[in-house]
C-alpha positions as a LaTeX table, in Angstrom:
\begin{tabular}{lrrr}
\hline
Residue & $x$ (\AA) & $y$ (\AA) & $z$ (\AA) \\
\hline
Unk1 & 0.00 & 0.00 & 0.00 \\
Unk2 & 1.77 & 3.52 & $-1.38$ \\
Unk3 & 2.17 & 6.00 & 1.39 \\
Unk4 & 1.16 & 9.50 & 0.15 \\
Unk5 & 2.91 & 12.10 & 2.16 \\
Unk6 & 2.93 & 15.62 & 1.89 \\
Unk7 & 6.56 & 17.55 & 2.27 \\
Unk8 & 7.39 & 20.67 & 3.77 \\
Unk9 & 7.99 & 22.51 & 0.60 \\
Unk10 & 4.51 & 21.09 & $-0.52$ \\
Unk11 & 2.96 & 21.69 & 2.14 \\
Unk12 & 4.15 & 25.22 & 2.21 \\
Unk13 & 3.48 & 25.50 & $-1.47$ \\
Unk14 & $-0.44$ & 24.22 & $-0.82$ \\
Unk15 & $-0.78$ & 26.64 & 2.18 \\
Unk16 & 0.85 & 29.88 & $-0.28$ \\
Unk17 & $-1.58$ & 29.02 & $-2.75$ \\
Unk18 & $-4.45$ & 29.03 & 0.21 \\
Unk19 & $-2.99$ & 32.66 & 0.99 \\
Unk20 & $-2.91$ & 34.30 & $-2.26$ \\
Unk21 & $-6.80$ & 32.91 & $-2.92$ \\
Unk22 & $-7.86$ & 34.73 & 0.41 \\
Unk23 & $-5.67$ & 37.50 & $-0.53$ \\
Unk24 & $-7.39$ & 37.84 & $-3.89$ \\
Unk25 & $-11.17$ & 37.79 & $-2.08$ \\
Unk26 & $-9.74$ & 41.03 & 0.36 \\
Unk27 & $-10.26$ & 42.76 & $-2.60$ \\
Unk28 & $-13.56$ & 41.89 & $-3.28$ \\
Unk29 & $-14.46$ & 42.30 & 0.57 \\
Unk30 & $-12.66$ & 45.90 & 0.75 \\
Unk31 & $-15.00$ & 46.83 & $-2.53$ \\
Unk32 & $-18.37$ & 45.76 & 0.02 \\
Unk33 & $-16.19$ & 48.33 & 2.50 \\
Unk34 & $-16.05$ & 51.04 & 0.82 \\
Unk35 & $-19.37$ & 50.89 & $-1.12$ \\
Unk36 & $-20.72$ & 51.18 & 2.31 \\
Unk37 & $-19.20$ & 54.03 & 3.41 \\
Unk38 & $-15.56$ & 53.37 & 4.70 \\
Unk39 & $-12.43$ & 55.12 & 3.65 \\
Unk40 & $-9.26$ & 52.81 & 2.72 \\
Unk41 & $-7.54$ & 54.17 & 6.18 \\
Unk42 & $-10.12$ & 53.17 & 8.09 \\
Unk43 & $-10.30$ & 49.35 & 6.58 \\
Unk44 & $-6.73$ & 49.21 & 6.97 \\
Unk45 & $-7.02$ & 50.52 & 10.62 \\
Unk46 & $-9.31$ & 48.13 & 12.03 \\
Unk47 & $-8.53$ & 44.81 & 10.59 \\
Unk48 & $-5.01$ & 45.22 & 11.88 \\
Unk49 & $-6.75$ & 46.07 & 15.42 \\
Unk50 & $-8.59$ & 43.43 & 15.33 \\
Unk51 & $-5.96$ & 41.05 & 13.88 \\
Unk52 & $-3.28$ & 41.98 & 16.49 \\
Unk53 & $-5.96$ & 41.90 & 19.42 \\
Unk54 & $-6.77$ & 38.04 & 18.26 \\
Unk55 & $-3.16$ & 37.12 & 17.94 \\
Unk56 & $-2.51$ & 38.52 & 21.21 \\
Unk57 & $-4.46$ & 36.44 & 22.81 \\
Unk58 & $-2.35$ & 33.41 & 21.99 \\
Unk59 & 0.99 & 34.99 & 21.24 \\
Unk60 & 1.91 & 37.46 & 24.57 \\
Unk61 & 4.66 & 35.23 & 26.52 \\
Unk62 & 7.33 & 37.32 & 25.07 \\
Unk63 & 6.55 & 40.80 & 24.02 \\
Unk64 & 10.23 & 42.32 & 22.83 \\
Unk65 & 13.07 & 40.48 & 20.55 \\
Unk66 & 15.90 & 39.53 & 21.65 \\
Unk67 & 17.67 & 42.11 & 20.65 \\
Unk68 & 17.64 & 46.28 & 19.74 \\
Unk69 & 18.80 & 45.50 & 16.20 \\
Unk70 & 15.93 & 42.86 & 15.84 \\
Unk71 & 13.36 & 45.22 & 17.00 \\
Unk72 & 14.62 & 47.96 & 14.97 \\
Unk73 & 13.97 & 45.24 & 11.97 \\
Unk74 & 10.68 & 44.06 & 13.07 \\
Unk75 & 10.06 & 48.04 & 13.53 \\
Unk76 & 11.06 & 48.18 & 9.85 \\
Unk77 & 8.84 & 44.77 & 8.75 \\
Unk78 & 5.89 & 46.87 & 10.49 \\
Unk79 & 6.80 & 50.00 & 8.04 \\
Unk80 & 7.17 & 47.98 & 5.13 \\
Unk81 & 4.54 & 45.42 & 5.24 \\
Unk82 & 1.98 & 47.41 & 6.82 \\
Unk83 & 2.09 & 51.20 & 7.07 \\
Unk84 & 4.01 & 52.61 & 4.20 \\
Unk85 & 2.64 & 49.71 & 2.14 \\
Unk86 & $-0.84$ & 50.60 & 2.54 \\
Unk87 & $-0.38$ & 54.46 & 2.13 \\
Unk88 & 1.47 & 54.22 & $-1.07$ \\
Unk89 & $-0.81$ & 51.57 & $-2.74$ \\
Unk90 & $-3.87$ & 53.69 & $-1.88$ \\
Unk91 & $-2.61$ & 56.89 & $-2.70$ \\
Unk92 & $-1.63$ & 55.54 & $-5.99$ \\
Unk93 & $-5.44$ & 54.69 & $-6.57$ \\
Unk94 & $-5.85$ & 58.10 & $-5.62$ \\
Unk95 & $-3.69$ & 59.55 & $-8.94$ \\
Unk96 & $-3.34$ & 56.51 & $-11.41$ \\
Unk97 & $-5.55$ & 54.02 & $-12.56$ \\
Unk98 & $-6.15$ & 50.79 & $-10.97$ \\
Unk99 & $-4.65$ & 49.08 & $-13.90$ \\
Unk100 & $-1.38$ & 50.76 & $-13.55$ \\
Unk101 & $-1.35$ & 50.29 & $-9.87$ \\
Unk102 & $-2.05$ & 46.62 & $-10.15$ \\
Unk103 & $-0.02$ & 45.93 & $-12.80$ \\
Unk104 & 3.07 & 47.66 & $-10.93$ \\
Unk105 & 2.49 & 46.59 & $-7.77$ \\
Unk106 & 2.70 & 42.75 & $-9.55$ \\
Unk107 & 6.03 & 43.41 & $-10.18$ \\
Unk108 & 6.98 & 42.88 & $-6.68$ \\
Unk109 & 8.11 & 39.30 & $-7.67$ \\
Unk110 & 10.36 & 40.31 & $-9.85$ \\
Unk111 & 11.58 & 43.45 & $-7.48$ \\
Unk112 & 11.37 & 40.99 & $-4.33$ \\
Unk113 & 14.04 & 38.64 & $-6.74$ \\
Unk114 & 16.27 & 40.61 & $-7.80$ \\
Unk115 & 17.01 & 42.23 & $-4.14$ \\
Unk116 & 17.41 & 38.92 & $-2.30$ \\
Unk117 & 19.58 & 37.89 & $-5.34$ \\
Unk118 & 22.26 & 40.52 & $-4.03$ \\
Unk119 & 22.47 & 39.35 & $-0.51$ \\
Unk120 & 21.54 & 35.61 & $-0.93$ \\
Unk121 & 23.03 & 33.10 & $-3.44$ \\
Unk122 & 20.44 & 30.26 & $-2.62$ \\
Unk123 & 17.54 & 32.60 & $-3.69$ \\
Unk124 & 18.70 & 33.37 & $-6.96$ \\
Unk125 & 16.21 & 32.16 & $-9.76$ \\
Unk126 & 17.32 & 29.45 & $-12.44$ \\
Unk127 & 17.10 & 30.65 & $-16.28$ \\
Unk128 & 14.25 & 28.41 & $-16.62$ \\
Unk129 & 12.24 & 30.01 & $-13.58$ \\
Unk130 & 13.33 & 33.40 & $-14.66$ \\
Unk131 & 11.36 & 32.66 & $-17.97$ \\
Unk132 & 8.57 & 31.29 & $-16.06$ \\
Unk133 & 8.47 & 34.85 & $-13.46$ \\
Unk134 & 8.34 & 36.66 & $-16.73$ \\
Unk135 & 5.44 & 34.59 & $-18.74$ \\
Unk136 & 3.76 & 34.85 & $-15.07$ \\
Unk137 & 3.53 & 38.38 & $-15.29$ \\
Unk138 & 2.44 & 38.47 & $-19.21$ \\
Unk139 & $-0.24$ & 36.69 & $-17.75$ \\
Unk140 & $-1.19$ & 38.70 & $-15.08$ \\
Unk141 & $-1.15$ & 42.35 & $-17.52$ \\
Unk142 & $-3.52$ & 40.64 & $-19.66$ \\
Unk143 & $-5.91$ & 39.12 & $-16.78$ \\
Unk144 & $-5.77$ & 42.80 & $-15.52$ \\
Unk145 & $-6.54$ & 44.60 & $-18.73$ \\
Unk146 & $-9.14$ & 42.27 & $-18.65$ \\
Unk147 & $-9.95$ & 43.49 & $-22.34$ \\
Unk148 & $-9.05$ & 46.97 & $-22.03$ \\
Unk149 & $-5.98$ & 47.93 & $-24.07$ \\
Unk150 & $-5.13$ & 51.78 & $-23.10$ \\
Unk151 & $-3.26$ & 52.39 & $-19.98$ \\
Unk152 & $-3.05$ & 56.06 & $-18.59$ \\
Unk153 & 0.26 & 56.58 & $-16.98$ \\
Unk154 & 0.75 & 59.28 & $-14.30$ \\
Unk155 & 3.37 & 59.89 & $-12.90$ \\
Unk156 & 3.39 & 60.54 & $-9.04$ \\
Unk157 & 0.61 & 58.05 & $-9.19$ \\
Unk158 & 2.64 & 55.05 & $-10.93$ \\
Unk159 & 5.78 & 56.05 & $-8.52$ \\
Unk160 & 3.64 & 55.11 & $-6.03$ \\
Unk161 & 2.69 & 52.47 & $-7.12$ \\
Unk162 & 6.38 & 51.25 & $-7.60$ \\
Unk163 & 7.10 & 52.22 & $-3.58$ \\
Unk164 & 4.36 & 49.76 & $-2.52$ \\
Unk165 & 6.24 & 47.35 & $-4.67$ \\
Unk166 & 9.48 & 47.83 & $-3.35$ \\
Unk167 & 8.19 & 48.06 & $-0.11$ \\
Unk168 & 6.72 & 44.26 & 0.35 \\
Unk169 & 10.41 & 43.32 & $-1.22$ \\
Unk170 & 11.80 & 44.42 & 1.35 \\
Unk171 & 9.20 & 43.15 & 3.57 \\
Unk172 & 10.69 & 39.96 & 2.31 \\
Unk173 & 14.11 & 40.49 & 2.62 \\
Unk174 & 13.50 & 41.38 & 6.70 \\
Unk175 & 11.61 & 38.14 & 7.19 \\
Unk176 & 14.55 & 36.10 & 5.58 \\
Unk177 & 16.54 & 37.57 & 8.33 \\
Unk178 & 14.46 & 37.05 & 11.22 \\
Unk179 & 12.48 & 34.04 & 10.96 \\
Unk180 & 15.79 & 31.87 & 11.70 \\
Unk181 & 15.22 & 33.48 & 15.41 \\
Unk182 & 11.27 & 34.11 & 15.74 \\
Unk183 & 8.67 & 32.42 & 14.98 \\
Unk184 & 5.79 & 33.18 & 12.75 \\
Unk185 & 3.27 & 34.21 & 14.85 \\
Unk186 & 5.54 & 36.18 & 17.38 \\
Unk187 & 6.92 & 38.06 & 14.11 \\
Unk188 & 3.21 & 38.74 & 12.93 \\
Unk189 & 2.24 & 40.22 & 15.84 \\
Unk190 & 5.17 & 42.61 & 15.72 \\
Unk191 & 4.05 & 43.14 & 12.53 \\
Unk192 & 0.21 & 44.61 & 13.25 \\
Unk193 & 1.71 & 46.32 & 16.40 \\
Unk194 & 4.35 & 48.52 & 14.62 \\
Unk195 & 1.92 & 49.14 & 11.70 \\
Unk196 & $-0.75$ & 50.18 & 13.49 \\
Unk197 & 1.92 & 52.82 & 15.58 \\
Unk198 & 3.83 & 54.28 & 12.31 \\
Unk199 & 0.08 & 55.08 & 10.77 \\
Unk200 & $-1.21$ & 57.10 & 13.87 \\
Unk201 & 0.31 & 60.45 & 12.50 \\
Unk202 & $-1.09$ & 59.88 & 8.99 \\
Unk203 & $-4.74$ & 58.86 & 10.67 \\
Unk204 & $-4.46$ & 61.42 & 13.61 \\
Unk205 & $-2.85$ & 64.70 & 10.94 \\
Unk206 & $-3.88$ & 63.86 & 7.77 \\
Unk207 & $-6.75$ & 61.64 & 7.09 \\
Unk208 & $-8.75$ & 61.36 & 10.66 \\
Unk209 & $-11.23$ & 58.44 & 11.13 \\
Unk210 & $-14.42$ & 58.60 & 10.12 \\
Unk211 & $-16.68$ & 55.80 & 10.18 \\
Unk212 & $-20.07$ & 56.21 & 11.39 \\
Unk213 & $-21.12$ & 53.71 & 14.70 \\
Unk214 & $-24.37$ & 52.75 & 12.58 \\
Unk215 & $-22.23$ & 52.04 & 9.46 \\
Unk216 & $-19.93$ & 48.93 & 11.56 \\
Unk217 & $-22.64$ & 47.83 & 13.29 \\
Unk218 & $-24.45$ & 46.62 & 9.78 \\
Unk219 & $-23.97$ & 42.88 & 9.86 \\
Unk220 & $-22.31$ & 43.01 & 5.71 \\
Unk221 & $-19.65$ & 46.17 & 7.83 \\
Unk222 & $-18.60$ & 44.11 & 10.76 \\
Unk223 & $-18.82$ & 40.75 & 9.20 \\
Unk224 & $-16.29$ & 41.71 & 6.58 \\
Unk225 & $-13.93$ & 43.28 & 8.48 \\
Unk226 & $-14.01$ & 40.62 & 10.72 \\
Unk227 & $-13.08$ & 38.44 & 8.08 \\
Unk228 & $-10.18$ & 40.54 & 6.84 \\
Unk229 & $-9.06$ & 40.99 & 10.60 \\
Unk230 & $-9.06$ & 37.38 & 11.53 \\
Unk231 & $-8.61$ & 35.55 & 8.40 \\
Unk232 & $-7.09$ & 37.99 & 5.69 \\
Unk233 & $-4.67$ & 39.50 & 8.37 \\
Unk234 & $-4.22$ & 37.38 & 11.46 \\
Unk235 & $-4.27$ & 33.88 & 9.86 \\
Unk236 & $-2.75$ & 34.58 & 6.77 \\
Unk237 & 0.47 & 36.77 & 7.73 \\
Unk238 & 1.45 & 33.76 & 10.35 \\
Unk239 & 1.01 & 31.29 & 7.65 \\
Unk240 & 2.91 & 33.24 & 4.87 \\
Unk241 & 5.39 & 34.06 & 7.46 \\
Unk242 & 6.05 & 30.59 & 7.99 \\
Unk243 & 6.28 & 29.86 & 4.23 \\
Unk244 & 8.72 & 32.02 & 3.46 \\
Unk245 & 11.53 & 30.33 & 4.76 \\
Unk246 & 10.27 & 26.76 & 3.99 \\
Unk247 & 9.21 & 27.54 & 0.48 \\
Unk248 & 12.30 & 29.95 & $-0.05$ \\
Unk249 & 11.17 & 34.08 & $-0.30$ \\
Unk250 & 11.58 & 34.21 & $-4.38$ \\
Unk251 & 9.19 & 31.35 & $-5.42$ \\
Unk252 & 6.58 & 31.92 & $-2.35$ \\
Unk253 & 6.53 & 35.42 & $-3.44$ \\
Unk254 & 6.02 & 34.60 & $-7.25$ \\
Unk255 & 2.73 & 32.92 & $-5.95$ \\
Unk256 & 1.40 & 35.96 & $-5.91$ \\
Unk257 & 1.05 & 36.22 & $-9.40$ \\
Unk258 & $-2.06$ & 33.97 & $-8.75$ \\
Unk259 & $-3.92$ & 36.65 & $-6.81$ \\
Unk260 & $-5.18$ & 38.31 & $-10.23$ \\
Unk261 & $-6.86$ & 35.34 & $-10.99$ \\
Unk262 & $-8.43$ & 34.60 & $-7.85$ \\
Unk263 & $-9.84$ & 38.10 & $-7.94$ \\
Unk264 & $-11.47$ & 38.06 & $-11.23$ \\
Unk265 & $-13.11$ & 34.74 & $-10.54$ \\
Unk266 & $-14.13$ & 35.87 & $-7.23$ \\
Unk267 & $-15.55$ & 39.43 & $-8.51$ \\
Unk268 & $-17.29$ & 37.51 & $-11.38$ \\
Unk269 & $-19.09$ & 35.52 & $-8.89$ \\
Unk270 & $-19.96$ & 37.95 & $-6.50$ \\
Unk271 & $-19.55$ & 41.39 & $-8.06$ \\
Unk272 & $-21.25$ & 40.04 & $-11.50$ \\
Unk273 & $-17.86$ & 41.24 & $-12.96$ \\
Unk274 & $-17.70$ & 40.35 & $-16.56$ \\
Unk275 & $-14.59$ & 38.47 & $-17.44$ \\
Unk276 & $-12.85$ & 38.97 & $-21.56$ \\
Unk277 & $-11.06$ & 36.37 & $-24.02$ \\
Unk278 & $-7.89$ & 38.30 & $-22.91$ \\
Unk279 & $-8.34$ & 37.66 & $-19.21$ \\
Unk280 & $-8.97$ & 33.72 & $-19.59$ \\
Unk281 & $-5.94$ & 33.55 & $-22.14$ \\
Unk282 & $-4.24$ & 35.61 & $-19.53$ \\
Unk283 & $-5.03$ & 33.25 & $-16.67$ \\
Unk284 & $-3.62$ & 30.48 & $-19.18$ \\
Unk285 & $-0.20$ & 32.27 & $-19.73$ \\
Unk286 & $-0.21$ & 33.22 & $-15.91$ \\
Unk287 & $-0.65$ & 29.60 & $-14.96$ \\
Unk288 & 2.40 & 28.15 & $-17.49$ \\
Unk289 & 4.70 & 30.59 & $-16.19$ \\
Unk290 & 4.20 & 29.38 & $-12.41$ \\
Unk291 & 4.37 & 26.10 & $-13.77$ \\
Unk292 & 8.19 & 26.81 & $-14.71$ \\
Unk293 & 8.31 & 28.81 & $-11.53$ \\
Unk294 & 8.25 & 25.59 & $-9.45$ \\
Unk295 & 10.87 & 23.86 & $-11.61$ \\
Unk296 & 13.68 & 22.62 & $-9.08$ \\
Unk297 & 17.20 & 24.85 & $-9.68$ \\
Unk298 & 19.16 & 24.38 & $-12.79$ \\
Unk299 & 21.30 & 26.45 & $-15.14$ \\
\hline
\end{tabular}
């Protein structure tokens, strides 16, 4: 009788799949959001709270690293994966088109490769994978056009756009570091706590909360952010956390590439979104480059 079992790096490969499919739906949650009256600040503000309240409640035995250089970093993960990450993404909406932001922002693959590729030899891509990052991302322009062929380009808005993507490769690059020492969920908690501190000025100076009472206390309000608190946030950053080092940063992070295709599916379904030729041919040419993403190393 054949044994099936599951490895580590399949495991982790099963579970970053899992991720980028929720992570595809927090768009289509965030669209209920702010259809019902909530500003991007405030969605970002409250699923961390309540994401770093639940993970508290299991994760509190040891509340500072082990070091001042380590909490300086996870200060810096907290920046990078959280704070600065969400202001530059949504202020890009706020001057460029969604197109341009998505499309840029789905370069962080490539971005998040080429960094670790200067301070880590094992993360370098094959020539084969390479090929397979840049198919991937064919794939996701087209699935993002989704049929529409003109892309406005501004600017400030598409610089932006680039920061967020920079700003999750560097994400990456921090968690390569530390997750040798920490674990996931100790990390993730860090995380949500530093994020939620380094976006006080911008919520307290610049764009003050404003949700009204009535608004979160409608069952489709509290339900979703619930949902992006405890599953989107909470659940999700400890498991892709934990990935990272088991799957390696470069190919966990070119998993991403699937979110595009989780979100149009999703939106068809529950936003009646329509979906083009280009996008299903796009989802194709998406799907054969990840294929030759998860080709072992060669030259």
């Amino acid at each position: 009788m054949l044994k099936m079992r599951l490895t580590r790096p399949s495991l982790a490969m099963v579970l970053a799949i899992f991720v980028c499919f929720i992570w595809g739906e927090t768009f289509v949650s965030s669209k209920v959001l702010l259809s019902n009256g909530l500003l991007p600040s405030d969605i970002f503000f409250m699923r961390f709270i309540i994401a770093y309240v639940c993970l508290l409640t299991v994760s509190h035995k040891c509340l500072w690293a082990q070091s001042f250089r380590d909490e300086i970093l996870l200060l810096l993960l907290g920046i990078a994966g959280g704070s600065l990450y969400f202001l530059s993404e949504n202020m890009a909406l706020e001057y460029s088109t969604a197109s341009n932001v998505s499309i840029i922002v789905g370069t962080t693959p490539m971005s998040t490769a080429l960094l670790l590729a200067c301070f880590y030899e094992e993360e370098r891509m094959s020539k084969v994978q390479i090929l397979g990052s840049l198919i991937a991302f064919v794939g996701l322009v087209l699935v993002v056009l989704n049929g529409q062929l003109i892309l406005h380009l501004n600017p400030l808005g598409d610089t932006l756009a680039i920061c967020a993507s920079l700003t999750w490769a560097v994400y990456s690059l921090i968690i390569k570091r530390l997750s040798a020492g920490y674990d996931a969920m100790f990390i993730t908690r860090k995380v949500f706590a530093y994020g939620l501190i380094t976006i006080l000025p911008w919520l307290i100076f610049v764009n003050p909360l404003q949700t009204d009472m009535k608004v979160l206390l409608q069952p489709v309000v509290w339900g979703n952010l619930v949902y992006l608190g405890v599953v989107a946030s909470m659940l999700c950053f400890v498991l892709w956390n934990w990935i990272l080092p088991r799957l390696g940063v470069v190919k966990a992070t070119n998993v991403v590439y699937t979110q595009s295709i989780f979100t149009m599916a999703i939106s068809a379904v529950v936003l009646h979104e329509r979906i083009t030729l280009m996008a299903i041919i796009g989802a194709l040419i998406l799907i054969a480059g990840m294929v030759l993403i998860t080709i072992k190393r060669g030259r």
